[in-house]
Coordinates of C-alpha atoms in Angstrom, one line a residue:
M1 CA 13.0 -66.9 49.0
K2 CA 10.9 -63.8 50.0
W3 CA 8.5 -66.2 51.6
F4 CA 11.2 -68.0 53.4
L5 CA 12.7 -64.7 54.6
G6 CA 9.5 -63.4 55.7
S7 CA 8.4 -66.6 57.5
A8 CA 11.8 -66.9 59.1
L9 CA 11.3 -63.3 60.4
L10 CA 7.9 -63.9 61.7
I11 CA 9.1 -67.1 63.3
G12 CA 11.9 -65.1 64.9
L13 CA 9.7 -62.4 66.2
A14 CA 7.3 -65.0 67.6
S15 CA 10.2 -66.7 69.5
T16 CA 11.3 -63.7 70.9
F17 CA 7.8 -62.7 72.2
M18 CA 7.7 -66.1 73.6
F19 CA 11.0 -65.7 75.1
F20 CA 9.8 -62.6 77.0
R21 CA 6.6 -64.2 78.0
V22 CA 8.0 -67.5 79.7
P23 CA 8.4 -66.9 83.4
T24 CA 12.3 -67.0 84.3
A25 CA 13.4 -69.4 87.2
K26 CA 13.8 -67.3 90.4
A27 CA 17.3 -67.4 91.8
P28 CA 17.3 -69.1 95.2
V29 CA 16.7 -66.8 98.2
A30 CA 19.3 -66.9 100.8
D31 CA 18.0 -68.2 104.2
E32 CA 17.9 -65.4 106.5
R33 CA 16.8 -67.2 109.5
P34 CA 19.2 -66.7 112.3
D35 CA 21.7 -69.3 113.7
I36 CA 20.8 -70.2 117.2
V37 CA 23.2 -70.9 119.9
V38 CA 22.1 -71.9 123.7
I39 CA 24.7 -71.8 126.3
M40 CA 23.9 -73.2 129.7
A41 CA 26.0 -73.2 132.7
D42 CA 25.7 -75.6 135.5
D43 CA 25.0 -74.6 139.2
L44 CA 26.1 -71.0 138.2
G45 CA 24.8 -68.6 140.9
Y46 CA 22.8 -65.3 140.0
S47 CA 25.4 -63.1 140.6
D48 CA 28.5 -65.4 139.4
L49 CA 29.1 -63.5 136.3
G50 CA 30.9 -59.9 135.9
C51 CA 28.0 -58.6 134.1
Y52 CA 25.8 -59.6 137.0
G53 CA 27.8 -58.3 139.9
S54 CA 30.6 -60.8 140.1
E55 CA 34.4 -60.3 140.8
I56 CA 35.0 -63.3 138.6
S57 CA 36.6 -62.6 135.2
T58 CA 34.1 -63.3 132.3
P59 CA 34.9 -60.7 129.8
N60 CA 33.4 -62.8 126.7
I61 CA 30.0 -63.3 128.5
D62 CA 30.1 -59.6 129.6
Q63 CA 30.6 -58.6 126.0
L64 CA 27.5 -60.5 125.1
A65 CA 25.7 -58.6 127.8
K66 CA 27.3 -55.1 126.8
N67 CA 26.0 -55.6 123.2
G68 CA 22.6 -57.4 124.2
I69 CA 20.0 -57.8 126.8
R70 CA 20.4 -58.8 130.4
Y71 CA 17.2 -60.2 131.9
T72 CA 16.4 -59.9 135.5
R73 CA 13.2 -62.1 135.8
F74 CA 14.1 -65.4 134.2
Y75 CA 13.2 -68.6 135.6
N76 CA 14.6 -72.2 135.6
T77 CA 13.2 -75.2 137.5
S78 CA 15.7 -75.3 140.4
R79 CA 17.8 -78.3 139.3
C80 CA 20.0 -79.8 136.4
C81 CA 18.0 -82.3 134.6
P82 CA 14.5 -81.0 135.1
T83 CA 15.6 -77.5 133.7
R84 CA 17.3 -79.3 130.7
A85 CA 14.0 -81.2 130.2
S86 CA 12.1 -78.0 130.2
L87 CA 14.3 -76.1 128.1
L88 CA 14.4 -78.7 125.4
T89 CA 10.9 -79.6 125.2
G90 CA 9.0 -76.3 125.8
L91 CA 7.0 -78.1 128.6
Y92 CA 7.1 -78.0 132.3
N93 CA 9.5 -80.7 133.4
Q94 CA 7.1 -83.2 134.8
R95 CA 5.2 -83.3 131.4
A96 CA 8.4 -83.8 129.8
G97 CA 8.9 -86.8 132.0
I98 CA 11.6 -85.7 134.5
G99 CA 9.9 -84.6 137.8
N100 CA 12.7 -85.9 140.1
M101 CA 16.0 -87.1 138.5
T102 CA 16.9 -89.6 135.8
D103 CA 15.9 -92.9 137.7
T104 CA 13.6 -95.1 135.8
E105 CA 10.2 -94.7 137.5
D106 CA 6.6 -95.8 136.5
E107 CA 4.6 -92.6 136.8
P108 CA 4.2 -90.2 133.6
G109 CA 5.8 -87.3 135.4
Y110 CA 8.8 -89.4 136.7
L111 CA 10.1 -91.4 133.7
G112 CA 13.5 -90.4 134.1
H113 CA 13.9 -89.6 130.6
L114 CA 12.3 -87.4 127.9
S115 CA 8.9 -88.6 127.2
E116 CA 8.1 -90.0 123.7
N117 CA 5.2 -87.7 123.8
S118 CA 7.4 -84.7 123.6
V119 CA 9.7 -83.2 121.0
T120 CA 12.9 -81.3 121.5
I121 CA 13.9 -78.0 120.2
A122 CA 16.5 -80.0 118.0
E123 CA 13.6 -82.1 116.4
V124 CA 11.5 -79.2 115.7
L125 CA 14.2 -77.1 114.2
K126 CA 15.4 -79.8 112.2
S127 CA 12.1 -80.5 110.6
A128 CA 12.2 -76.8 109.6
G129 CA 15.6 -77.3 107.8
Y130 CA 18.0 -76.6 110.5
Q131 CA 21.3 -78.3 111.2
T132 CA 21.5 -79.4 114.7
A133 CA 24.5 -80.0 117.1
M134 CA 25.1 -80.4 120.8
S135 CA 28.2 -80.4 123.1
G136 CA 28.3 -81.0 126.8
K137 CA 26.0 -82.3 129.5
W138 CA 22.7 -84.4 128.2
H139 CA 21.4 -85.6 131.7
V140 CA 17.8 -86.2 130.3
S141 CA 18.0 -90.0 129.8
N142 CA 17.7 -92.8 132.3
T143 CA 21.1 -93.5 134.2
P144 CA 20.8 -97.1 135.2
G145 CA 23.7 -98.4 137.3
L146 CA 25.2 -101.8 137.5
K147 CA 23.6 -104.0 140.1
D148 CA 26.9 -104.8 141.7
P149 CA 28.3 -101.9 143.6
K150 CA 31.9 -103.1 143.1
E151 CA 31.5 -103.4 139.3
Q152 CA 29.8 -100.0 139.2
M153 CA 32.8 -98.5 140.9
K154 CA 35.1 -100.1 138.5
W155 CA 33.0 -98.8 135.7
L156 CA 33.1 -95.2 137.1
N157 CA 36.9 -95.6 137.6
H158 CA 37.3 -96.4 134.0
Q159 CA 38.7 -99.7 134.9
T160 CA 35.8 -101.8 133.0
Y161 CA 33.7 -101.0 129.9
Q162 CA 30.2 -100.8 129.1
P163 CA 29.0 -100.1 125.6
T164 CA 26.2 -97.6 126.5
F165 CA 25.2 -95.3 129.4
S166 CA 21.6 -95.0 128.7
P167 CA 19.4 -96.7 126.1
I168 CA 20.6 -95.5 122.7
E169 CA 17.1 -94.4 121.8
Q170 CA 17.4 -91.6 124.6
Y171 CA 20.7 -90.2 123.3
P172 CA 20.9 -86.8 121.9
T173 CA 21.4 -88.2 118.4
S174 CA 18.0 -89.9 118.7
R175 CA 16.4 -86.9 120.0
G176 CA 17.2 -84.5 117.1
F177 CA 20.8 -83.8 117.1
D178 CA 23.0 -84.5 114.0
R179 CA 26.2 -84.3 116.2
F180 CA 26.9 -84.9 119.8
Y181 CA 30.0 -84.8 122.1
G182 CA 29.7 -85.0 125.7
T183 CA 28.5 -86.8 128.9
I184 CA 25.3 -88.5 129.1
W185 CA 25.2 -88.6 133.1
G186 CA 25.3 -85.7 135.2
V187 CA 28.3 -85.6 137.5
V188 CA 31.8 -85.4 135.9
D189 CA 35.5 -85.7 136.8
F190 CA 36.7 -82.8 134.8
F191 CA 40.2 -84.3 134.1
D192 CA 38.7 -87.7 133.1
P193 CA 34.8 -87.8 132.8
F194 CA 32.6 -90.7 133.1
S195 CA 29.8 -91.3 130.3
L196 CA 31.7 -89.4 127.7
V197 CA 30.6 -90.3 124.2
N198 CA 31.0 -89.0 120.7
G199 CA 27.7 -89.3 118.8
T200 CA 26.8 -93.0 120.4
E201 CA 30.4 -94.2 120.7
P202 CA 31.9 -94.3 124.2
V203 CA 35.2 -92.3 124.3
K204 CA 37.5 -94.8 126.1
E205 CA 40.5 -92.5 126.6
V206 CA 41.1 -88.8 127.0
P207 CA 44.6 -87.1 126.4
K208 CA 46.6 -86.5 129.5
N209 CA 46.2 -82.9 129.4
Y210 CA 42.3 -83.1 128.9
Y211 CA 40.1 -80.6 130.8
H212 CA 36.3 -81.2 130.0
T213 CA 35.2 -77.5 129.8
D214 CA 37.8 -76.9 127.1
A215 CA 37.0 -79.9 125.3
I216 CA 33.4 -79.4 125.1
N217 CA 33.7 -75.5 124.0
D218 CA 36.4 -76.4 121.5
T219 CA 34.1 -79.0 120.2
A220 CA 31.2 -76.6 119.8
A221 CA 33.6 -74.2 118.0
S222 CA 34.5 -77.1 115.6
Y223 CA 30.9 -77.8 115.0
I224 CA 30.2 -74.0 114.1
R225 CA 33.0 -74.1 111.5
Q226 CA 31.6 -77.4 109.9
M227 CA 28.0 -76.3 109.8
A228 CA 28.7 -72.9 108.6
K229 CA 30.1 -74.3 105.4
A230 CA 26.5 -75.3 104.5
K231 CA 23.7 -73.0 103.3
K232 CA 21.2 -73.9 106.0
P233 CA 21.1 -72.1 109.5
F234 CA 22.0 -74.3 112.7
F235 CA 21.0 -74.8 116.2
L236 CA 23.8 -75.4 118.6
Y237 CA 23.2 -76.5 122.3
L238 CA 26.3 -75.9 124.4
A239 CA 25.7 -77.6 127.9
E240 CA 28.4 -76.8 130.1
N241 CA 29.3 -78.8 133.2
A242 CA 30.9 -75.7 135.0
P243 CA 30.9 -74.7 137.8
H244 CA 29.2 -77.9 139.2
W245 CA 30.9 -79.8 141.8
P246 CA 33.6 -81.6 142.1
L247 CA 35.8 -78.4 142.4
M248 CA 38.3 -79.2 139.8
A249 CA 40.3 -76.5 137.7
L250 CA 43.5 -75.9 136.1
P251 CA 46.2 -74.5 138.5
E252 CA 46.8 -71.3 136.4
D253 CA 43.2 -70.3 136.6
I254 CA 43.1 -71.1 140.3
A255 CA 46.1 -68.9 140.8
K256 CA 44.1 -65.8 139.5
Y257 CA 42.0 -65.9 142.7
K258 CA 44.2 -67.3 145.3
D259 CA 43.8 -64.0 147.4
T260 CA 40.4 -63.1 146.2
Y261 CA 38.2 -64.7 148.7
K262 CA 40.3 -64.2 151.7
A263 CA 38.1 -61.1 152.3
G264 CA 35.2 -63.6 153.4
W265 CA 31.6 -64.0 152.7
D266 CA 30.1 -60.6 153.8
A267 CA 32.7 -58.6 152.0
I268 CA 32.2 -60.5 148.8
R269 CA 28.4 -60.4 148.9
M270 CA 28.2 -56.6 149.8
A271 CA 30.6 -55.8 146.9
R272 CA 28.5 -57.9 144.4
Y273 CA 25.2 -56.5 145.9
D274 CA 26.6 -52.6 145.4
K275 CA 27.8 -53.6 141.8
M276 CA 24.4 -54.9 141.0
V277 CA 22.6 -51.9 142.2
K278 CA 25.0 -49.5 140.2
A279 CA 24.3 -51.7 137.1
G280 CA 20.7 -51.2 137.4
L281 CA 20.2 -55.0 137.8
I282 CA 18.2 -54.6 141.1
D283 CA 16.4 -51.6 142.9
P284 CA 17.4 -51.5 146.5
K285 CA 13.8 -50.6 147.5
T286 CA 12.4 -53.5 146.0
T287 CA 15.3 -55.9 146.6
P288 CA 17.1 -55.4 150.0
L289 CA 20.1 -57.5 150.4
S290 CA 18.7 -60.8 152.4
P291 CA 20.3 -61.8 155.6
R292 CA 23.5 -63.9 155.0
W293 CA 22.9 -67.5 155.5
G294 CA 24.9 -68.8 158.5
A295 CA 25.6 -65.4 159.8
D296 CA 26.3 -66.7 163.3
L297 CA 29.6 -67.6 162.0
K298 CA 31.9 -64.5 161.4
W299 CA 34.6 -64.9 158.7
E300 CA 37.4 -64.0 161.1
N301 CA 36.2 -66.6 163.6
N302 CA 36.0 -69.3 160.7
P303 CA 38.5 -72.0 161.7
D304 CA 38.5 -73.3 157.9
K305 CA 38.9 -70.0 156.2
E306 CA 42.0 -70.9 154.2
W307 CA 40.1 -73.9 153.0
D308 CA 36.9 -71.9 152.3
A309 CA 38.8 -69.2 150.5
A310 CA 40.5 -71.7 148.3
A311 CA 37.2 -73.5 147.5
M312 CA 35.6 -70.3 146.1
A313 CA 38.9 -69.6 144.2
V314 CA 38.4 -73.0 142.4
H315 CA 34.8 -72.1 141.9
A316 CA 35.8 -68.9 140.2
A317 CA 38.5 -70.6 138.2
M318 CA 35.9 -73.1 136.7
I319 CA 33.8 -70.2 135.5
D320 CA 36.8 -68.1 134.2
R321 CA 37.8 -71.2 132.1
M322 CA 34.1 -71.6 130.9
D323 CA 34.2 -68.0 129.8
Q324 CA 37.5 -68.6 128.0
G325 CA 36.1 -71.3 126.1
I326 CA 32.9 -69.4 125.2
G327 CA 35.4 -66.9 123.8
R328 CA 36.5 -69.3 121.3
V329 CA 32.9 -70.2 120.4
I330 CA 32.2 -66.6 119.7
Q331 CA 35.4 -66.5 117.6
A332 CA 34.4 -69.5 115.5
L333 CA 31.3 -67.5 114.8
K334 CA 33.3 -64.4 113.6
E335 CA 35.6 -66.3 111.5
T336 CA 32.9 -68.0 109.6
G337 CA 30.8 -64.8 109.3
Q338 CA 28.0 -66.1 111.3
L339 CA 28.3 -63.8 114.1
E340 CA 26.0 -60.9 113.1
N341 CA 22.9 -63.2 112.4
T342 CA 23.3 -65.6 115.2
L343 CA 21.1 -65.4 118.5
I344 CA 23.1 -66.5 121.4
V345 CA 21.4 -67.0 124.8
F346 CA 23.3 -67.7 128.0
L347 CA 21.7 -68.8 131.4
S348 CA 22.2 -71.2 134.3
D349 CA 20.2 -74.3 135.1
N350 CA 19.7 -73.5 138.6
G351 CA 21.1 -71.4 141.6
A352 CA 24.5 -72.1 143.0
S353 CA 24.4 -75.5 144.9
N354 CA 24.5 -75.7 148.7
E355 CA 25.5 -79.5 148.6
N356 CA 28.3 -80.9 150.5
C357 CA 29.2 -83.5 147.8
T358 CA 32.0 -84.7 150.2
A359 CA 29.5 -86.1 152.6
Y360 CA 28.0 -88.1 149.6
G361 CA 31.1 -90.1 149.3
P362 CA 31.8 -92.4 146.5
G363 CA 28.9 -94.4 144.7
F364 CA 26.5 -94.2 141.7
D365 CA 28.2 -91.4 139.8
R366 CA 31.2 -90.6 142.2
P367 CA 34.5 -92.6 141.7
D368 CA 36.8 -93.6 144.4
Q369 CA 40.1 -93.8 142.2
T370 CA 41.4 -92.2 139.1
R371 CA 42.0 -94.3 136.1
T372 CA 45.6 -94.9 137.1
G373 CA 44.5 -96.3 140.7
E374 CA 45.2 -93.0 142.5
P375 CA 42.6 -92.8 145.5
I376 CA 40.0 -90.0 145.3
V377 CA 39.8 -88.3 148.9
Y378 CA 36.4 -87.3 150.2
D379 CA 37.8 -85.2 153.1
M380 CA 35.2 -83.8 155.6
K381 CA 37.8 -82.1 157.7
K382 CA 38.9 -79.8 155.2
T383 CA 42.6 -80.6 155.3
I384 CA 43.1 -81.2 151.7
M385 CA 42.8 -78.2 149.4
P386 CA 40.2 -78.5 146.6
G387 CA 41.0 -78.3 142.9
K388 CA 42.7 -81.4 142.0
Q389 CA 41.5 -84.6 140.3
T390 CA 42.0 -86.6 143.4
S391 CA 39.7 -84.4 145.7
Y392 CA 35.8 -84.3 145.8
A393 CA 34.6 -81.1 147.2
S394 CA 32.0 -78.1 146.8
I395 CA 31.8 -74.7 147.8
G396 CA 28.9 -75.3 150.5
Q397 CA 25.9 -73.3 151.9
R398 CA 27.5 -70.1 152.8
W399 CA 29.4 -69.3 149.4
A400 CA 26.3 -70.6 147.7
N401 CA 24.3 -68.0 149.3
V402 CA 27.0 -65.5 148.2
A403 CA 26.9 -66.7 144.6
N404 CA 23.2 -66.2 144.5
T405 CA 23.4 -62.6 145.8
P406 CA 20.9 -61.0 146.6
Y407 CA 18.5 -63.8 147.0
Q408 CA 18.0 -66.5 149.6
F409 CA 18.5 -70.2 149.2
W410 CA 19.9 -72.3 146.2
K411 CA 19.6 -75.2 144.1
A412 CA 16.6 -77.4 144.3
Q413 CA 14.6 -74.8 146.3
S414 CA 11.8 -72.8 144.7
Y415 CA 12.9 -69.5 146.5
E416 CA 14.6 -66.9 144.0
G417 CA 18.0 -68.3 144.9
G418 CA 17.1 -71.6 143.4
V419 CA 14.9 -70.6 140.3
R420 CA 16.0 -67.3 139.2
T421 CA 18.7 -67.2 136.5
P422 CA 20.9 -64.7 134.9
M423 CA 20.0 -64.7 131.2
I424 CA 21.6 -63.0 128.4
A425 CA 20.3 -62.8 124.8
Y426 CA 22.6 -61.3 122.0
W427 CA 21.8 -61.0 118.3
P428 CA 23.3 -58.1 116.6
K429 CA 20.8 -58.4 113.4
G430 CA 17.8 -59.0 115.6
I431 CA 17.9 -57.2 118.8
K432 CA 16.8 -53.7 118.6
M433 CA 17.1 -52.8 122.0
K434 CA 20.2 -50.5 123.0
G435 CA 23.3 -52.6 123.7
G436 CA 23.6 -53.3 127.4
S437 CA 19.8 -53.0 128.0
V438 CA 18.4 -54.5 131.2
S439 CA 14.8 -56.3 130.7
A440 CA 12.4 -57.1 133.3
Q441 CA 10.4 -59.2 130.8
M442 CA 9.5 -62.3 133.0
G443 CA 10.4 -65.5 131.1
H444 CA 10.9 -69.3 131.7
V445 CA 13.1 -71.8 130.3
K446 CA 10.3 -73.6 128.5
D447 CA 9.8 -70.3 126.5
F448 CA 12.8 -71.1 124.3
M449 CA 10.9 -73.5 122.4
A450 CA 8.3 -70.9 121.2
T451 CA 10.8 -68.2 120.8
F452 CA 13.0 -70.3 118.5
M453 CA 10.2 -71.6 116.5
D454 CA 9.1 -67.9 115.7
L455 CA 12.6 -67.0 114.5
A456 CA 12.9 -70.2 112.7
K457 CA 9.4 -70.2 111.1
A458 CA 9.0 -73.7 112.4
K459 CA 5.8 -75.7 113.4
Y460 CA 5.3 -77.5 116.5
P461 CA 4.0 -80.9 115.4
K462 CA 0.8 -82.7 116.6
T463 CA 2.4 -86.1 116.2
Y464 CA 6.2 -87.1 115.7
K465 CA 7.5 -90.5 115.0
G466 CA 4.1 -92.0 115.5
H467 CA 3.6 -90.6 118.7
D468 CA 1.0 -88.0 119.9
I469 CA 2.7 -84.9 121.1
M470 CA 1.5 -83.0 123.9
P471 CA 0.6 -79.3 123.4
S472 CA 3.5 -76.9 124.0
Q473 CA 3.4 -74.8 127.1
S474 CA 5.9 -72.5 125.6
H475 CA 5.4 -68.6 125.1
S476 CA 7.6 -66.7 122.8
F477 CA 9.4 -63.7 124.2
A478 CA 10.8 -62.8 120.7
S479 CA 9.1 -59.3 121.0
S480 CA 11.3 -58.4 124.0
F481 CA 14.2 -58.3 121.6
K482 CA 12.5 -55.1 120.2
G483 CA 11.5 -53.7 123.5
K484 CA 7.9 -54.7 123.3
P485 CA 6.9 -56.6 126.4
T486 CA 4.9 -59.8 126.3
A487 CA 2.2 -60.7 128.8
D488 CA 3.5 -62.2 132.0
E489 CA 2.1 -65.5 132.5
P490 CA 1.6 -67.6 135.8
L491 CA 4.6 -69.6 136.5
F492 CA 4.8 -72.8 138.8
N493 CA 7.4 -75.2 140.2
E494 CA 7.8 -78.4 142.1
H495 CA 10.8 -80.5 142.9
F496 CA 11.0 -82.9 145.8
G497 CA 8.5 -81.0 147.7
A498 CA 9.8 -77.5 147.0
R499 CA 7.3 -75.6 145.2
Y500 CA 6.0 -72.2 144.0
V501 CA 3.3 -70.3 142.1
R502 CA 4.0 -66.9 140.8
Y503 CA 0.8 -65.0 139.7
K504 CA 0.4 -61.4 139.1
N505 CA 2.2 -59.5 141.9
W506 CA 2.2 -62.6 144.2
K507 CA 4.5 -65.4 144.7
M508 CA 3.5 -68.2 147.2
V509 CA 6.4 -70.6 148.0
S510 CA 7.4 -73.5 150.3
H511 CA 10.7 -74.9 151.2
S512 CA 11.4 -78.8 151.1
G513 CA 12.2 -80.4 154.2
R514 CA 12.8 -77.5 156.5
D515 CA 9.6 -75.7 156.5
T516 CA 6.9 -77.0 154.1
A517 CA 4.1 -74.4 154.9
W518 CA 3.1 -72.0 152.3
H519 CA 4.8 -68.4 152.4
L520 CA 3.3 -65.4 150.6
Y521 CA 5.3 -62.5 149.1
D522 CA 4.2 -59.3 147.1
I523 CA 7.1 -60.3 144.8
N524 CA 7.3 -57.2 142.8
K525 CA 7.9 -55.2 145.9
D526 CA 9.7 -57.8 147.9
E527 CA 12.0 -59.7 145.4
T528 CA 14.1 -61.1 148.2
E529 CA 11.2 -62.8 150.0
L530 CA 11.6 -61.2 153.2
N531 CA 8.1 -60.1 154.3
D532 CA 5.8 -63.2 154.6
L533 CA 2.2 -61.9 154.2
A534 CA 0.4 -65.3 154.3
A535 CA -1.1 -64.8 157.8
S536 CA -2.6 -61.6 156.6
H537 CA -3.8 -62.7 153.3
P538 CA -5.8 -65.8 153.7
T539 CA -8.0 -65.4 150.7
E540 CA -5.0 -65.0 148.2
V541 CA -3.2 -68.1 150.0
A542 CA -6.4 -70.2 149.5
Q543 CA -6.7 -69.1 145.8
L544 CA -3.2 -69.7 144.9
T545 CA -3.2 -72.9 146.7
T546 CA -6.2 -74.0 144.4
R547 CA -4.3 -72.7 141.5
W548 CA -1.1 -74.7 142.4
H549 CA -3.0 -77.9 143.0
Q550 CA -4.7 -77.5 139.7
W551 CA -1.5 -77.1 137.9
A552 CA 0.0 -79.9 139.7
E553 CA -2.7 -82.3 138.7
D554 CA -2.6 -81.2 135.0
N555 CA 1.3 -81.4 134.8
F556 CA 1.7 -85.0 136.2
V557 CA 3.2 -83.6 139.6
Y558 CA 0.6 -86.3 140.9
P559 CA 0.8 -89.2 141.3
K560 CA 4.0 -89.4 142.6
P561 CA 6.1 -92.8 142.6

């Protein structure tokens, strides 16, 4: 018995020592990587937000700016689908396959859809364990119309049905997004959008009270609530359609601005400029207000001032409604406990549009009737007030120039009014700069890829789904969240002949169609591009020309279709 007790004691002690020596399983470490939300407006002007100088009510976006960073030298690629391609892939848009629009063309830079040799942010982050979702405007896949124009018009009018709007392999759910609700094509009727899908299924009908801006923002909020239940971070891409033409808004939103724009182009533009100076967004010494476009016509002599004031009121209403929806997205982040560790970035895909969409008339992506057969009017005489579903209209050149205060020109041009975007970054847990800071850190839409990879600890692949992937052209600006500048890189652009190169203190730019010669500006001293130095600096012009052509050759700008 003594032996038994002794042995038992020894065995017990040995077991105890073994217990302490065996390593215990580690408790799972919480994933502290941030959720990431990208919100991109469509055809929003540089000064169209309250926090960038506007009279438009954007309190939710303004709060992001008040508690985050506003960037003053951030660049897009001057048009909808090229900017989306560059943002999603971390490449210049030609490398991503969309040098022009979404027509199917044979050259590598002009595929009209995201190249199979590119990867999207969603694909990269999904590989790193992120959930992914998108709500809104896709516009980076081929948009083949029907051969018969009459059948195309019936399709646009929701009077016939097609199972797909682009090849399914080009849809968001084939490019890394777990969830998608939105439009595949670009232009939409805000009350009854064409090319609307849920995942890959066409949405055949919408409710009577449908308004697209509300729908995509509420869907984004719903996605947040769903994804917050998992213990994995998420990436949400919210691609707004507002305030892209046609001018369509809800009556209660339009009513807020019914008198605002009766003051006219000059008064609104000057008020915005003064507000921007006071906010520290611009320095009047380096950024004087550029001459107003079309200044030969005074507001008091404008025969269409009632219509023009109403048009800008609808533009403002569309932005106001977008901000309301973004407020609900932010609320969803609060309610689910995600807001503190969510990076939210807000920007625009290009400057405000100077297009007269009325002159385009119906066709391709523009209907001529509502679903119920009411005619849609393209009124060139400005006799029908804009805002309703039955009117196709846009703000035009002079208001676009106001929206892009203080810069010149607009969408599709490579001057600052076309390519410089408001950009806000908000992240309570990760941004160490003082709330409301203004940053002159230069950046480009292609730089989101590297920035998000930094934060997500993700790796950029050399191959993906059997395809060799082009090297990333993205540069992280994550250090700017801590007030540490990153090196400014040379930037380039080309779109339908409009082009620029920005290198060190120089920017060389040319217009498309109007004046195709190169113009040279000491851009850090002349932000509004008023003093052309090309004639007095031929050496710099020659060097920058060589640099731009080398970039164009390397990035599939040539050969053009």
